[in-house]
């Protein structure tokens, strides 16, 4: 029988382990993680059942189901993630499906255990008698977190007596309290107690105060190791703040102002946020605050050094408050203090720490074990994306970038942000709204609300930089305002506005009068909030919304000399044409961003294409996530629109808050600058002529029969390679079949015409069109309908999976009756427009090792609605084989390094965020493998951390072209292997999409891939990822 006790703390127990009375083994440490699942309404608990998935330090996973009759089934599972394991083929998973649908299950309780143990043995013969175990346990249920420390003695055969003696000795040495043997019941009691305490504190009116202490443009934070946080103390009001100051500085003197209150969240009581200035220090009190400029801090908010939830919530309030201009003002810098304030020199030198020293990551030993999945090992994905968009903005700020390109980068910054808000920010807000504000260990340990707070704090300064850059460039753009126009220009434009613009404008009364429903403003559509009266100077104000059609251009030409006027400025000046006889009091531009998610039940939808079409219509009325106002919009009008939007969402709880409202430092929506950037008169990058990789005298097929051809777009011609490949196949009488995947094909193209011609010629043409390609759904639906009308067999995706693979197959029947195949495997979309702007790689081959696998995979894609499971020899296919094979390749390099042989991993990716792959890379680094990665965007791996990842180097390249290629390279002891394909190392690519990665056998092609990786890893203008998640430009 196992004996268990609750104990005061793990440190005391571990000391007791060192003094055990019998000969004992050395201390051993391990860890594991238990995740208990149930439905949101507790269906399993109601039935007397439980479901647990355990993740061990060694990477093993076991699924256990306790059944209503008291029996249980436990089995190790091969599936890597929880969703796959719960829906897998193991005996517990099969039995679970007899109880309920596993898709209804959500995470209920998480139990993270750090275990230390020793085995007591008999003297001389060393027979094990019992194991003494100390468990440090962290419990999570939603936002509630509890901790436990447990001591247990596990008797071995013949060791009952020894176990009893050890138990009595421990009870005498350490204050212990007997505990039950059901870990789940103990977890529930601990979590309930913590939750009850939090509710009790709220009912008692308990609060905390957070101090934003400011001196000479610097903010004071407390430092604990490499982490920073604002001073937070129990209490409420000015008295609590002064008590906190006395504790910190030895004096309670200072100027205090209340900035706002952060509501209760989880087990955190309401938090009052105060600013403190004109502080005084008692000479005998040691300095306890470290002082940093906001400019230094803002880019690190949410990073491992600055991620305390209370601090992030308080900084969100401070960043939006006019009382803290250091955060909310456009330029960060020193502010003038009162004459009697302490001079900057009086701040102790050691308190004015730069963030450079804190960027050197130091982790405790237990956090260096990759199997632990410790939050300290990971960066936050959303903030990593924000860093990527900041690098885009940096290109726009760079005076060496041509003017047209600078405008494109400003536009890309805006459109990137739009899509991110619609997807990731919307998803985070939904998690908070439904009470799932839970931190993920492999996402930097930030809860969704903390991520939203950090995002809001960091975004403001980026937007300020964007508008400063736009104002710098504006004089060269010939953008004029209505007030600057001559009378004859106004007359001509007014006529054009009446004939060409106003027919595409929708005025909508902002009223709740009968017959006038609330005006729904479309997603990302520019609109004017208009205040008007019926008579000059008399009568009440009425309000209306004037919505501009997205079909209208963003700017209107004024004159042949190139002057342009913003469309909203032109409409605003001519609103009297819409409201004759009324008096226009004011009109201010705004824009809404709505949730971009499509709510589809793929398993039960009868007509998938039609269901997506209907969802696209509903997308225009999805919940509002962000409001942008142009500068100068009165606060009263801002408040009016926010109230009306909350009324629009009366049937659901609105997630709109003050943090979702942005007042632009100028015009709304700089995404429209792409129109001006397209002007031929603006300086741009020099033109270049792409290379032709195929000879013009011979067919592509003939050349592929002799050798493989690797292309690198846009340096190599897309029309001269892939388009030619398809056109020649469509026109070749020996071609029997053409098969193709399309993810983002763009508009009408040569490829579509070729496929249409092939179908008319009687060839078997099959196309997999992915309808769920986000924000390209409507365009892809048009492709699917058009291809079907032309007699082409169209597959519109698989259930619960996106087909992201880039594949093409041509099947020929030769004169002697043999079947001959040619294939293309690539990283980029078959889109002639993006082929000019994205760097991608593609492999053309007739190698039967590749073409046979491609053919087998197409048979699966067109012959089944579920995940493909072909028996392939060489292609790596997600979600079935790619992840397992990738981990095996990394492990092979790890074993090479452990054996003392050279080992090297290189990869070029769009993003890296899969925790299982990152754990494998950490193990490789610890074993001595050199890991060099080119990751354009999101990267949650922390490189350069001593003891964890110091042999991993990550660079990011942004510039003229969007880096889109995926290339993997493994040293393999000199027998090098190269792969190309469509998959990034993210959970969605490895687990929820159909992706294809192919080996490259051709020596010439491999040398090309080696050259690409070598050049990009040594690009002098690349950005280097630091351990704290920030990026440094290698050369300016």
PDB file of C-alpha atoms in Angstrom, residues 670-851:
ATOM      1  CA  UNK A 670      -2.829  52.999 -44.993  1.00  0.00           C
ATOM      2  CA  UNK A 671      -3.318  49.662 -46.730  1.00  0.00           C
ATOM      3  CA  UNK A 672      -4.595  51.667 -49.695  1.00  0.00           C
ATOM      4  CA  UNK A 673      -1.099  53.019 -50.331  1.00  0.00           C
ATOM      5  CA  UNK A 674      -0.545  49.980 -52.565  1.00  0.00           C
ATOM      6  CA  UNK A 675      -2.511  51.884 -55.243  1.00  0.00           C
ATOM      7  CA  UNK A 676      -0.060  54.784 -55.201  1.00  0.00           C
ATOM      8  CA  UNK A 677       2.900  52.383 -55.029  1.00  0.00           C
ATOM      9  CA  UNK A 678       1.775  50.897 -58.357  1.00  0.00           C
ATOM     10  CA  UNK A 679       2.391  54.198 -60.168  1.00  0.00           C
ATOM     11  CA  UNK A 680       5.097  53.763 -62.789  1.00  0.00           C
ATOM     12  CA  UNK A 681       6.540  57.215 -62.063  1.00  0.00           C
ATOM     13  CA  UNK A 682       7.749  56.353 -58.539  1.00  0.00           C
ATOM     14  CA  UNK A 683      11.296  55.071 -57.932  1.00  0.00           C
ATOM     15  CA  UNK A 684      11.303  51.290 -57.442  1.00  0.00           C
ATOM     16  CA  UNK A 685      13.646  48.327 -57.446  1.00  0.00           C
ATOM     17  CA  UNK A 686      15.428  47.856 -60.769  1.00  0.00           C
ATOM     18  CA  UNK A 687      13.735  45.489 -63.194  1.00  0.00           C
ATOM     19  CA  UNK A 688      15.292  42.098 -63.841  1.00  0.00           C
ATOM     20  CA  UNK A 689      14.731  39.343 -66.372  1.00  0.00           C
ATOM     21  CA  UNK A 690      14.072  35.890 -64.854  1.00  0.00           C
ATOM     22  CA  UNK A 691      16.212  33.035 -66.111  1.00  0.00           C
ATOM     23  CA  UNK A 692      14.840  30.279 -68.337  1.00  0.00           C
ATOM     24  CA  UNK A 693      15.676  26.845 -66.921  1.00  0.00           C
ATOM     25  CA  UNK A 694      14.324  24.879 -69.869  1.00  0.00           C
ATOM     26  CA  UNK A 695      15.706  24.982 -73.401  1.00  0.00           C
ATOM     27  CA  UNK A 696      13.276  26.410 -75.911  1.00  0.00           C
ATOM     28  CA  UNK A 697      14.067  23.919 -78.672  1.00  0.00           C
ATOM     29  CA  UNK A 698      12.983  20.802 -76.780  1.00  0.00           C
ATOM     30  CA  UNK A 699       9.861  20.017 -74.754  1.00  0.00           C
ATOM     31  CA  UNK A 700       9.887  20.123 -70.980  1.00  0.00           C
ATOM     32  CA  UNK A 701       9.057  16.405 -70.841  1.00  0.00           C
ATOM     33  CA  UNK A 702      11.985  15.516 -73.068  1.00  0.00           C
ATOM     34  CA  UNK A 703      14.383  17.473 -70.878  1.00  0.00           C
ATOM     35  CA  UNK A 704      12.989  15.963 -67.672  1.00  0.00           C
ATOM     36  CA  UNK A 705      13.578  12.471 -69.050  1.00  0.00           C
ATOM     37  CA  UNK A 706      17.274  13.319 -68.941  1.00  0.00           C
ATOM     38  CA  UNK A 707      17.527  15.151 -65.592  1.00  0.00           C
ATOM     39  CA  UNK A 708      15.596  16.775 -62.780  1.00  0.00           C
ATOM     40  CA  UNK A 709      15.224  20.554 -62.869  1.00  0.00           C
ATOM     41  CA  UNK A 710      15.016  22.715 -59.741  1.00  0.00           C
ATOM     42  CA  UNK A 711      13.599  26.225 -60.169  1.00  0.00           C
ATOM     43  CA  UNK A 712      13.940  29.152 -57.779  1.00  0.00           C
ATOM     44  CA  UNK A 713      11.253  31.781 -58.400  1.00  0.00           C
ATOM     45  CA  UNK A 714      11.163  34.652 -59.150  1.00  0.00           C
ATOM     46  CA  UNK A 715      14.801  34.403 -60.240  1.00  0.00           C
ATOM     47  CA  UNK A 716      13.705  31.608 -62.562  1.00  0.00           C
ATOM     48  CA  UNK A 717      10.747  32.256 -64.849  1.00  0.00           C
ATOM     49  CA  UNK A 718       7.364  30.904 -63.748  1.00  0.00           C
ATOM     50  CA  UNK A 719       5.764  31.208 -67.221  1.00  0.00           C
ATOM     51  CA  UNK A 720       8.847  29.582 -68.737  1.00  0.00           C
ATOM     52  CA  UNK A 721       8.747  26.640 -66.338  1.00  0.00           C
ATOM     53  CA  UNK A 722       5.504  25.682 -64.610  1.00  0.00           C
ATOM     54  CA  UNK A 723       3.073  27.331 -67.017  1.00  0.00           C
ATOM     55  CA  UNK A 724       4.965  25.815 -69.937  1.00  0.00           C
ATOM     56  CA  UNK A 725       4.895  22.433 -68.172  1.00  0.00           C
ATOM     57  CA  UNK A 726       1.071  22.536 -68.008  1.00  0.00           C
ATOM     58  CA  UNK A 727       0.510  24.071 -71.458  1.00  0.00           C
ATOM     59  CA  UNK A 728       2.666  21.490 -73.215  1.00  0.00           C
ATOM     60  CA  UNK A 729       0.914  18.689 -71.352  1.00  0.00           C
ATOM     61  CA  UNK A 730      -2.500  20.051 -72.321  1.00  0.00           C
ATOM     62  CA  UNK A 731      -1.474  20.117 -75.987  1.00  0.00           C
ATOM     63  CA  UNK A 732       0.399  16.781 -76.071  1.00  0.00           C
ATOM     64  CA  UNK A 733      -1.744  13.976 -77.544  1.00  0.00           C
ATOM     65  CA  UNK A 734       0.173  11.361 -75.546  1.00  0.00           C
ATOM     66  CA  UNK A 735      -0.914  12.893 -72.225  1.00  0.00           C
ATOM     67  CA  UNK A 736      -3.748  10.942 -70.673  1.00  0.00           C
ATOM     68  CA  UNK A 737      -4.177  12.779 -67.361  1.00  0.00           C
ATOM     69  CA  UNK A 738      -3.294  16.045 -65.622  1.00  0.00           C
ATOM     70  CA  UNK A 739      -3.643  16.320 -61.861  1.00  0.00           C
ATOM     71  CA  UNK A 740      -3.088  19.502 -59.855  1.00  0.00           C
ATOM     72  CA  UNK A 741      -3.580  21.052 -56.417  1.00  0.00           C
ATOM     73  CA  UNK A 742      -4.592  24.701 -56.127  1.00  0.00           C
ATOM     74  CA  UNK A 743      -4.404  26.644 -52.843  1.00  0.00           C
ATOM     75  CA  UNK A 744      -4.215  30.337 -53.819  1.00  0.00           C
ATOM     76  CA  UNK A 745      -4.291  30.338 -57.625  1.00  0.00           C
ATOM     77  CA  UNK A 746      -5.233  34.021 -57.956  1.00  0.00           C
ATOM     78  CA  UNK A 747      -7.340  35.336 -60.813  1.00  0.00           C
ATOM     79  CA  UNK A 748      -7.865  34.021 -64.340  1.00  0.00           C
ATOM     80  CA  UNK A 749      -4.603  32.671 -65.725  1.00  0.00           C
ATOM     81  CA  UNK A 750      -2.848  30.751 -68.449  1.00  0.00           C
ATOM     82  CA  UNK A 751      -3.031  27.646 -66.276  1.00  0.00           C
ATOM     83  CA  UNK A 752      -6.831  27.749 -66.196  1.00  0.00           C
ATOM     84  CA  UNK A 753      -6.984  28.114 -69.965  1.00  0.00           C
ATOM     85  CA  UNK A 754      -4.630  25.177 -70.436  1.00  0.00           C
ATOM     86  CA  UNK A 755      -6.650  22.950 -68.112  1.00  0.00           C
ATOM     87  CA  UNK A 756      -9.833  23.935 -69.944  1.00  0.00           C
ATOM     88  CA  UNK A 757      -8.256  23.038 -73.272  1.00  0.00           C
ATOM     89  CA  UNK A 758      -7.028  19.698 -71.928  1.00  0.00           C
ATOM     90  CA  UNK A 759     -10.512  18.789 -70.712  1.00  0.00           C
ATOM     91  CA  UNK A 760     -12.042  19.747 -74.062  1.00  0.00           C
ATOM     92  CA  UNK A 761      -9.471  17.499 -75.738  1.00  0.00           C
ATOM     93  CA  UNK A 762     -10.737  14.555 -73.708  1.00  0.00           C
ATOM     94  CA  UNK A 763      -7.948  14.309 -71.199  1.00  0.00           C
ATOM     95  CA  UNK A 764      -8.619  13.269 -67.609  1.00  0.00           C
ATOM     96  CA  UNK A 765      -8.121  16.502 -65.655  1.00  0.00           C
ATOM     97  CA  UNK A 766      -8.462  16.448 -61.858  1.00  0.00           C
ATOM     98  CA  UNK A 767      -7.925  19.509 -59.692  1.00  0.00           C
ATOM     99  CA  UNK A 768      -7.975  19.735 -55.889  1.00  0.00           C
ATOM    100  CA  UNK A 769      -9.134  23.283 -55.075  1.00  0.00           C
ATOM    101  CA  UNK A 770      -8.857  24.183 -51.400  1.00  0.00           C
ATOM    102  CA  UNK A 771     -11.905  26.306 -50.592  1.00  0.00           C
ATOM    103  CA  UNK A 772     -10.762  27.079 -47.034  1.00  0.00           C
ATOM    104  CA  UNK A 773      -7.678  29.113 -48.013  1.00  0.00           C
ATOM    105  CA  UNK A 774      -8.286  31.987 -45.634  1.00  0.00           C
ATOM    106  CA  UNK A 775      -9.393  35.266 -47.271  1.00  0.00           C
ATOM    107  CA  UNK A 776      -9.197  33.635 -50.712  1.00  0.00           C
ATOM    108  CA  UNK A 777     -12.360  31.588 -50.259  1.00  0.00           C
ATOM    109  CA  UNK A 778     -14.478  33.564 -52.733  1.00  0.00           C
ATOM    110  CA  UNK A 779     -11.791  33.487 -55.415  1.00  0.00           C
ATOM    111  CA  UNK A 780     -11.267  29.762 -55.000  1.00  0.00           C
ATOM    112  CA  UNK A 781     -15.013  29.125 -55.164  1.00  0.00           C
ATOM    113  CA  UNK A 782     -15.013  30.940 -58.505  1.00  0.00           C
ATOM    114  CA  UNK A 783     -12.166  28.699 -59.690  1.00  0.00           C
ATOM    115  CA  UNK A 784     -14.015  25.550 -58.593  1.00  0.00           C
ATOM    116  CA  UNK A 785     -17.251  26.517 -60.332  1.00  0.00           C
ATOM    117  CA  UNK A 786     -15.446  27.575 -63.508  1.00  0.00           C
ATOM    118  CA  UNK A 787     -13.412  24.371 -63.722  1.00  0.00           C
ATOM    119  CA  UNK A 788     -16.479  22.223 -63.105  1.00  0.00           C
ATOM    120  CA  UNK A 789     -18.325  23.986 -65.925  1.00  0.00           C
ATOM    121  CA  UNK A 790     -15.459  23.014 -68.213  1.00  0.00           C
ATOM    122  CA  UNK A 791     -15.861  19.322 -67.418  1.00  0.00           C
ATOM    123  CA  UNK A 792     -12.926  19.118 -65.030  1.00  0.00           C
ATOM    124  CA  UNK A 793     -13.143  16.827 -61.997  1.00  0.00           C
ATOM    125  CA  UNK A 794     -12.884  19.177 -59.007  1.00  0.00           C
ATOM    126  CA  UNK A 795     -12.300  18.098 -55.412  1.00  0.00           C
ATOM    127  CA  UNK A 796     -13.003  20.922 -52.965  1.00  0.00           C
ATOM    128  CA  UNK A 797     -10.972  19.767 -49.987  1.00  0.00           C
ATOM    129  CA  UNK A 798     -10.986  17.122 -47.287  1.00  0.00           C
ATOM    130  CA  UNK A 799     -12.972  16.936 -44.058  1.00  0.00           C
ATOM    131  CA  UNK A 800     -11.278  18.927 -41.266  1.00  0.00           C
ATOM    132  CA  UNK A 801      -8.074  19.330 -43.296  1.00  0.00           C
ATOM    133  CA  UNK A 802      -6.691  21.987 -45.615  1.00  0.00           C
ATOM    134  CA  UNK A 803      -4.894  20.737 -48.718  1.00  0.00           C
ATOM    135  CA  UNK A 804      -1.845  22.997 -48.712  1.00  0.00           C
ATOM    136  CA  UNK A 805       0.422  20.703 -50.768  1.00  0.00           C
ATOM    137  CA  UNK A 806       1.806  22.062 -54.058  1.00  0.00           C
ATOM    138  CA  UNK A 807       1.678  19.144 -56.516  1.00  0.00           C
ATOM    139  CA  UNK A 808       1.234  18.563 -60.217  1.00  0.00           C
ATOM    140  CA  UNK A 809       1.312  15.284 -62.141  1.00  0.00           C
ATOM    141  CA  UNK A 810       1.316  14.579 -65.870  1.00  0.00           C
ATOM    142  CA  UNK A 811       0.580  11.012 -66.987  1.00  0.00           C
ATOM    143  CA  UNK A 812       1.572   9.977 -70.521  1.00  0.00           C
ATOM    144  CA  UNK A 813       1.164   6.774 -72.508  1.00  0.00           C
ATOM    145  CA  UNK A 814       4.173   6.237 -74.724  1.00  0.00           C
ATOM    146  CA  UNK A 815       4.098   4.757 -78.225  1.00  0.00           C
ATOM    147  CA  UNK A 816       4.922   1.301 -76.865  1.00  0.00           C
ATOM    148  CA  UNK A 817       2.007   1.463 -74.409  1.00  0.00           C
ATOM    149  CA  UNK A 818       4.004   2.177 -71.257  1.00  0.00           C
ATOM    150  CA  UNK A 819       2.846   4.713 -68.667  1.00  0.00           C
ATOM    151  CA  UNK A 820       5.289   7.558 -68.113  1.00  0.00           C
ATOM    152  CA  UNK A 821       4.893  10.241 -65.449  1.00  0.00           C
ATOM    153  CA  UNK A 822       6.304  13.705 -64.809  1.00  0.00           C
ATOM    154  CA  UNK A 823       5.708  15.568 -61.577  1.00  0.00           C
ATOM    155  CA  UNK A 824       6.250  18.917 -59.922  1.00  0.00           C
ATOM    156  CA  UNK A 825       6.601  19.346 -56.157  1.00  0.00           C
ATOM    157  CA  UNK A 826       6.944  22.870 -54.863  1.00  0.00           C
ATOM    158  CA  UNK A 827       6.691  25.309 -52.004  1.00  0.00           C
ATOM    159  CA  UNK A 828       4.681  28.023 -53.725  1.00  0.00           C
ATOM    160  CA  UNK A 829       1.187  28.536 -55.053  1.00  0.00           C
ATOM    161  CA  UNK A 830       0.560  28.052 -58.749  1.00  0.00           C
ATOM    162  CA  UNK A 831      -0.155  31.754 -59.063  1.00  0.00           C
ATOM    163  CA  UNK A 832       1.615  33.860 -61.730  1.00  0.00           C
ATOM    164  CA  UNK A 833       1.239  37.065 -59.696  1.00  0.00           C
ATOM    165  CA  UNK A 834       2.759  35.795 -56.445  1.00  0.00           C
ATOM    166  CA  UNK A 835       5.435  33.981 -58.468  1.00  0.00           C
ATOM    167  CA  UNK A 836       6.811  37.442 -59.273  1.00  0.00           C
ATOM    168  CA  UNK A 837       6.883  38.566 -55.632  1.00  0.00           C
ATOM    169  CA  UNK A 838       7.502  35.381 -53.587  1.00  0.00           C
ATOM    170  CA  UNK A 839      10.700  33.352 -53.475  1.00  0.00           C
ATOM    171  CA  UNK A 840       9.803  29.686 -53.918  1.00  0.00           C
ATOM    172  CA  UNK A 841      11.441  26.476 -55.032  1.00  0.00           C
ATOM    173  CA  UNK A 842       9.997  23.743 -57.204  1.00  0.00           C
ATOM    174  CA  UNK A 843      11.279  20.393 -58.416  1.00  0.00           C
ATOM    175  CA  UNK A 844      10.389  19.034 -61.859  1.00  0.00           C
ATOM    176  CA  UNK A 845      11.152  15.332 -62.112  1.00  0.00           C
ATOM    177  CA  UNK A 846      10.524  12.121 -63.989  1.00  0.00           C
ATOM    178  CA  UNK A 847      12.215  10.069 -61.252  1.00  0.00           C
ATOM    179  CA  UNK A 848       9.844   7.141 -60.578  1.00  0.00           C
ATOM    180  CA  UNK A 849      10.737   7.241 -56.881  1.00  0.00           C
ATOM    181  CA  UNK A 850       8.917  10.584 -56.718  1.00  0.00           C
ATOM    182  CA  UNK A 851       6.329  10.305 -59.478  1.00  0.00           C
TER     183      UNK A 851
END
